[in-house]
Coordinates of C-alpha atoms in Angstrom, one line a residue:
M1 CA 0.1 0.1 0.0
K2 CA 2.8 2.2 1.1
H3 CA 4.6 1.8 -2.4
T4 CA 1.3 2.6 -4.1
H5 CA 0.9 5.6 -2.2
H6 CA 4.2 6.8 -3.0
L7 CA 3.7 6.0 -6.7
G8 CA 0.6 8.1 -6.9
R9 CA 2.1 11.0 -5.2
R10 CA 5.0 10.8 -7.8
I11 CA 2.5 10.6 -10.8
A12 CA 0.5 13.7 -9.4
A13 CA 3.8 15.6 -9.0
T14 CA 4.9 14.7 -12.5
A15 CA 1.4 15.7 -13.9
V16 CA 1.5 19.0 -11.9
S17 CA 5.3 19.8 -13.0
G18 CA 4.0 18.6 -16.6
T19 CA 1.0 21.1 -16.5
A20 CA 3.3 23.8 -15.0
L21 CA 5.8 23.1 -17.9
A22 CA 2.9 23.2 -20.6
L23 CA 1.7 26.6 -19.0
V24 CA 5.2 28.1 -19.5
F25 CA 5.5 26.8 -23.0
M26 CA 2.0 28.3 -23.7
A27 CA 2.9 31.6 -22.1
G28 CA 6.2 31.5 -24.3
A29 CA 4.1 30.8 -27.4
A30 CA 1.6 33.6 -26.5
N31 CA 4.7 35.9 -26.0
A32 CA 6.6 34.9 -29.0
E33 CA 6.6 37.4 -31.9
E34 CA 4.2 36.2 -34.6
T35 CA 5.3 36.7 -38.3
L36 CA 3.4 37.1 -41.4
R37 CA 5.2 36.2 -44.7
A38 CA 4.3 39.1 -47.3
V39 CA 4.6 39.5 -51.1
S40 CA 4.0 42.5 -53.4
A41 CA 2.7 42.6 -57.0
F42 CA 5.5 44.8 -58.0
P43 CA 9.5 44.4 -58.2
K44 CA 10.8 45.7 -54.7
P45 CA 12.6 48.7 -56.5
L46 CA 9.4 50.3 -57.7
A47 CA 8.1 53.3 -55.7
F48 CA 4.9 51.5 -54.9
S49 CA 7.0 48.5 -53.4
Q50 CA 9.2 51.0 -51.5
S51 CA 6.0 52.5 -50.0
F52 CA 4.8 49.0 -49.0
Q53 CA 8.2 48.6 -47.2
G54 CA 7.4 51.6 -45.3
F55 CA 4.1 50.1 -44.2
V56 CA 6.1 46.8 -43.1
D57 CA 8.7 48.8 -41.2
L58 CA 6.1 50.7 -39.3
V59 CA 4.1 47.5 -38.3
N60 CA 7.5 46.1 -37.3
E61 CA 8.5 49.1 -35.3
K62 CA 5.1 49.2 -33.5
G63 CA 4.9 45.4 -33.2
K64 CA 8.4 44.7 -31.9
G65 CA 8.1 41.5 -29.9
V66 CA 4.4 41.1 -30.9
I67 CA 4.0 41.0 -34.6
K68 CA 6.6 41.1 -37.5
I69 CA 6.0 41.3 -41.2
D70 CA 8.6 39.4 -43.4
Y71 CA 8.5 41.0 -46.9
I72 CA 9.8 38.0 -48.8
G73 CA 9.5 39.3 -52.4
G74 CA 7.5 40.3 -55.3
P75 CA 6.4 38.8 -58.8
E76 CA 9.4 36.5 -59.0
M77 CA 7.6 34.6 -56.2
F78 CA 4.1 34.4 -57.6
P79 CA 2.7 36.0 -60.9
P80 CA 0.9 39.3 -59.5
N81 CA -2.6 38.3 -60.7
Q82 CA -2.2 35.0 -58.6
Q83 CA -1.0 36.4 -55.5
V84 CA -4.2 36.9 -53.7
D85 CA -5.2 33.3 -54.5
A86 CA -2.0 32.4 -52.7
V87 CA -2.8 34.3 -49.7
R88 CA -6.5 32.7 -49.7
R89 CA -5.0 29.2 -49.7
G90 CA -2.5 30.3 -47.0
V91 CA 0.6 29.7 -49.2
V92 CA 1.7 33.1 -48.0
D93 CA 0.2 35.3 -45.3
M94 CA -0.1 38.9 -46.7
Q95 CA -0.2 40.5 -50.2
Y96 CA 0.0 44.3 -51.4
G97 CA -1.1 44.8 -54.9
P98 CA -3.8 46.2 -57.1
A99 CA -7.5 45.3 -56.3
S100 CA -8.5 45.8 -60.1
Y101 CA -6.4 42.5 -61.0
Y102 CA -9.5 40.7 -59.7
L103 CA -12.2 42.8 -61.3
G104 CA -13.7 39.7 -62.7
T105 CA -14.4 38.1 -59.4
M106 CA -14.7 41.3 -57.4
P107 CA -16.4 44.0 -59.5
E108 CA -16.2 46.4 -56.4
A109 CA -12.5 47.0 -57.0
D110 CA -13.9 49.7 -59.4
A111 CA -15.0 51.7 -56.3
W112 CA -11.3 52.3 -56.0
V113 CA -10.5 52.8 -59.4
G114 CA -13.2 55.5 -59.6
S115 CA -12.8 56.9 -56.2
T116 CA -12.3 60.6 -55.7
V117 CA -11.9 60.5 -51.9
S118 CA -8.9 59.6 -49.8
A119 CA -8.5 56.1 -47.8
A120 CA -8.8 58.1 -44.7
D121 CA -12.1 59.6 -45.8
A122 CA -13.4 56.3 -46.8
R123 CA -12.5 54.7 -43.5
A124 CA -14.7 57.5 -41.9
N125 CA -17.7 57.3 -44.2
G126 CA -18.0 53.7 -44.0
G127 CA -16.8 52.9 -47.5
F128 CA -13.8 50.9 -46.3
E129 CA -16.0 48.4 -44.3
I130 CA -18.1 47.9 -47.3
M131 CA -14.8 47.1 -49.1
Q132 CA -13.7 44.6 -46.5
K133 CA -17.0 42.7 -46.9
A134 CA -16.5 42.5 -50.7
F135 CA -12.8 41.2 -50.4
S136 CA -14.0 38.7 -47.8
D137 CA -17.0 37.3 -49.8
K138 CA -15.5 37.6 -53.2
L139 CA -11.9 36.8 -52.7
G140 CA -11.9 35.0 -49.3
V141 CA -9.2 37.3 -47.7
N142 CA -9.1 39.9 -45.2
L143 CA -8.6 43.6 -46.3
V144 CA -6.5 45.7 -43.8
A145 CA -5.2 48.6 -45.6
H146 CA -6.0 50.8 -48.7
L147 CA -2.6 52.4 -49.3
D148 CA -1.0 55.0 -51.6
T149 CA -4.1 56.6 -52.6
G150 CA -4.1 60.0 -54.5
V151 CA -1.9 59.0 -57.3
Q152 CA -3.9 59.7 -60.5
F153 CA -3.3 58.2 -64.1
H154 CA -2.6 60.0 -67.1
I155 CA -2.6 59.2 -70.8
Y156 CA 0.9 59.9 -72.4
T157 CA 1.7 59.8 -76.2
I158 CA 4.8 59.8 -78.2
D159 CA 3.7 62.5 -80.6
E160 CA 1.3 65.4 -79.8
P161 CA -2.2 64.4 -80.0
K162 CA -4.6 66.2 -82.2
R163 CA -7.2 68.4 -80.6
T164 CA -11.1 68.3 -81.2
E165 CA -13.2 71.4 -81.9
D166 CA -14.5 71.7 -78.5
G167 CA -10.9 71.6 -76.7
G168 CA -10.7 67.9 -76.0
V169 CA -8.2 65.5 -77.4
D170 CA -8.7 63.3 -80.7
L171 CA -7.1 59.9 -80.1
D172 CA -8.9 58.3 -82.9
G173 CA -7.1 55.3 -84.3
L174 CA -4.1 55.7 -81.9
R175 CA -2.8 52.5 -80.4
I176 CA -2.4 53.2 -76.6
R177 CA -0.9 50.6 -74.2
S178 CA -3.7 49.8 -71.9
Q179 CA -4.9 47.4 -69.1
P180 CA -8.6 46.5 -68.2
I181 CA -9.3 49.3 -66.1
Y182 CA -9.0 51.8 -68.9
N183 CA -10.2 49.9 -72.0
S184 CA -13.6 51.3 -72.3
F185 CA -12.5 54.9 -71.5
F186 CA -9.8 54.8 -74.1
E187 CA -12.4 53.2 -76.6
S188 CA -14.6 56.3 -75.8
L189 CA -11.9 58.6 -76.9
G190 CA -11.3 56.5 -80.4
A191 CA -8.2 54.8 -79.1
I192 CA -7.3 51.3 -79.7
P193 CA -6.2 49.6 -76.4
V194 CA -3.4 47.3 -76.7
S195 CA -2.1 44.8 -74.1
V196 CA 1.6 44.9 -73.6
P197 CA 3.4 43.5 -70.4
V198 CA 5.2 46.1 -68.4
P199 CA 8.7 44.7 -69.3
D200 CA 7.9 44.8 -73.0
V201 CA 6.8 48.6 -73.1
Y202 CA 10.2 50.2 -73.4
T203 CA 11.1 48.4 -76.5
G204 CA 7.5 48.8 -78.1
L205 CA 7.7 52.6 -77.3
E206 CA 11.3 52.5 -78.8
R207 CA 9.9 50.9 -82.0
H208 CA 6.8 52.9 -82.1
T209 CA 4.8 49.8 -82.3
F210 CA 2.2 51.8 -80.3
D211 CA 1.5 55.4 -79.9
G212 CA 1.2 56.1 -76.0
S213 CA 0.3 54.5 -72.7
G214 CA -2.0 55.0 -69.7
W215 CA 0.0 55.2 -66.7
P216 CA 0.3 56.5 -63.0
I217 CA 2.0 59.9 -63.0
I218 CA 4.9 58.9 -60.7
A219 CA 6.3 55.6 -62.0
I220 CA 6.9 57.1 -65.6
K221 CA 10.6 57.9 -64.9
D222 CA 11.2 54.7 -62.9
L223 CA 10.8 52.9 -66.0
S224 CA 12.5 55.5 -68.3
W225 CA 9.4 55.5 -70.6
D226 CA 9.5 59.4 -70.4
K227 CA 12.3 59.1 -72.9
F228 CA 9.6 58.4 -75.8
L229 CA 6.5 59.5 -74.1
R230 CA 6.9 63.3 -74.5
H231 CA 3.2 64.4 -74.1
R232 CA 1.0 64.2 -71.2
I233 CA -2.7 64.8 -71.1
D234 CA -4.1 66.6 -67.9
P235 CA -6.2 66.4 -65.8
G236 CA -5.4 62.9 -64.3
F237 CA -8.1 60.5 -63.7
F238 CA -8.9 57.5 -61.4
Q239 CA -7.0 56.7 -58.3
T240 CA -4.5 54.0 -57.2
D241 CA -6.3 50.7 -55.9
L242 CA -3.5 49.2 -53.8
A243 CA -4.7 46.8 -51.1
V244 CA -3.1 44.9 -48.4
V245 CA -4.9 41.7 -47.7
V246 CA -4.2 38.9 -45.2
N247 CA -5.2 35.1 -44.9
P248 CA -8.5 34.8 -42.8
A249 CA -7.1 31.9 -40.8
K250 CA -3.7 33.5 -40.1
W251 CA -5.5 36.7 -39.1
D252 CA -7.9 34.9 -36.8
A253 CA -4.9 33.2 -35.0
L254 CA -3.1 36.5 -34.4
S255 CA -3.5 37.9 -30.8
D256 CA -6.0 40.9 -30.2
E257 CA -2.7 43.1 -29.6
A258 CA -1.1 42.0 -32.8
K259 CA -4.5 42.8 -34.8
T260 CA -4.8 46.2 -33.1
I261 CA -1.1 47.0 -34.0
I262 CA -1.8 46.1 -37.7
N263 CA -5.1 48.2 -37.8
E264 CA -3.6 51.1 -36.2
A265 CA -0.5 51.0 -38.6
S266 CA -3.0 50.8 -41.7
A267 CA -5.1 53.6 -40.8
E268 CA -2.0 55.7 -40.1
Y269 CA 0.1 54.7 -43.1
E270 CA -2.9 55.3 -45.4
K271 CA -2.4 59.1 -44.4
T272 CA 1.4 58.8 -44.3
S273 CA 1.6 57.2 -48.0
Y274 CA -1.0 59.6 -49.2
D275 CA 1.3 62.6 -48.2
N276 CA 4.3 60.9 -49.4
F277 CA 2.9 60.4 -52.9
Q278 CA 1.8 63.9 -53.1
T279 CA 5.4 65.1 -52.5
M280 CA 6.5 62.5 -55.3
I281 CA 3.9 63.7 -57.7
S282 CA 5.2 67.3 -57.4
E283 CA 8.7 66.3 -57.9
T284 CA 8.0 64.1 -60.8
D285 CA 5.9 66.8 -62.6
K286 CA 8.5 69.3 -62.1
A287 CA 11.4 66.8 -63.4
V288 CA 9.4 65.8 -66.6
K289 CA 8.4 69.3 -67.4
D290 CA 12.0 70.6 -66.9
E291 CA 13.2 67.7 -69.2
G292 CA 10.8 69.0 -71.9
M293 CA 7.5 67.0 -71.6
Q294 CA 4.7 68.8 -73.1
V295 CA 1.6 68.8 -70.8
I296 CA -1.8 69.3 -72.8
T297 CA -4.2 70.6 -70.2
L298 CA -7.8 70.2 -71.0
E299 CA -10.0 73.0 -69.4
G300 CA -13.7 73.8 -68.5
D301 CA -16.1 71.7 -70.3
A302 CA -13.7 69.8 -72.3
A303 CA -11.9 68.8 -69.0
A304 CA -15.4 67.8 -67.3
K305 CA -16.2 65.7 -70.4
Y306 CA -13.0 64.0 -70.3
L307 CA -13.2 63.1 -66.7
D308 CA -16.8 62.1 -66.8
G309 CA -16.0 59.6 -69.6
A310 CA -13.2 58.2 -67.3
Y311 CA -15.0 57.9 -64.1
D312 CA -18.3 56.9 -65.8
S313 CA -16.6 54.0 -67.4
A314 CA -15.4 52.7 -64.0
W315 CA -18.8 53.0 -62.0
K316 CA -20.8 51.9 -65.2
R317 CA -18.6 48.7 -65.3
M318 CA -19.5 47.7 -61.5
K319 CA -23.2 48.5 -62.0
E320 CA -23.3 46.4 -65.0
A321 CA -21.4 43.5 -63.2
G322 CA -24.3 43.6 -60.8
S323 CA -22.7 44.5 -57.5
E324 CA -25.1 44.5 -54.5
H325 CA -22.8 47.2 -53.0
Y326 CA -22.7 49.7 -55.9
D327 CA -25.3 52.3 -54.4
A328 CA -23.4 52.4 -51.0
L329 CA -19.9 52.3 -52.4
R330 CA -20.7 55.1 -55.1
E331 CA -22.1 57.2 -52.1
A332 CA -18.8 56.5 -50.2
Y333 CA -16.1 56.8 -52.7
Y334 CA -17.5 59.4 -55.3
N335 CA -18.0 63.1 -54.7
R336 CA -17.5 64.8 -58.1

């Protein structure tokens, strides 16, 4: 009996120390820094990827010891238009890139394309929350940020574009390098949209196999396309649609502290990145003008008609796709 009694005590003691050990391990796990592996749709040297790096740095600084983002690469990891799927499947944890790559599945991306408000405004007026629902329902990922807003797009041409009698531009028959978000707008101006991968655009411009390109104002120098594209049509239109998304299971497994850090950094960096890009836009605008780029500025009714054509093309596309969020998103994101 005595022997059994001692054995029972030993087993109990071992169980207690085992439980204590488990608690220590659990506490250690809870205190361990959680890591999210992130990819970008763009090569690391590009201005947009550099901005995403700023977001990563901010989270890592705020989240020291709690949450860390490991920015592992860009298009060399996964093709840009397959990255969100990689996040949904949990192959990577976080992605930064254009929402409009997924227009076929999530027509609501056009709310950002056709947006005339800042990301901060959309957080305040409820628009961002609707977009979170769309990302979750249609793409199966959690939207945490809409970074780098306030960057508009322009049409650039090699030769000076012809003008219309009412002060607009006549792009009739011009082959303009395009992407899905511009196609219907370019066609409404008489242009022929052509699809050319970014790495092939420089050579195409050099050989004049097409006549111009739609592109955000800031990245034109990064790629040296301004060597050939010597004319820019103002005003700019549309807005950048760059999302940061996270795998839902990974997000749910994060501590509340980690989630709070990411959410706070997202709201803060939406404002910071907007300001940073406004500075960059001014610098780029000055540089290209100093180097002789001709800016064709549409004014009055001609400018209004041009912008109506651009923005209407995005909102019409979303409406025709049958988005249940059309009215609420237009109310939140469009104030022209």
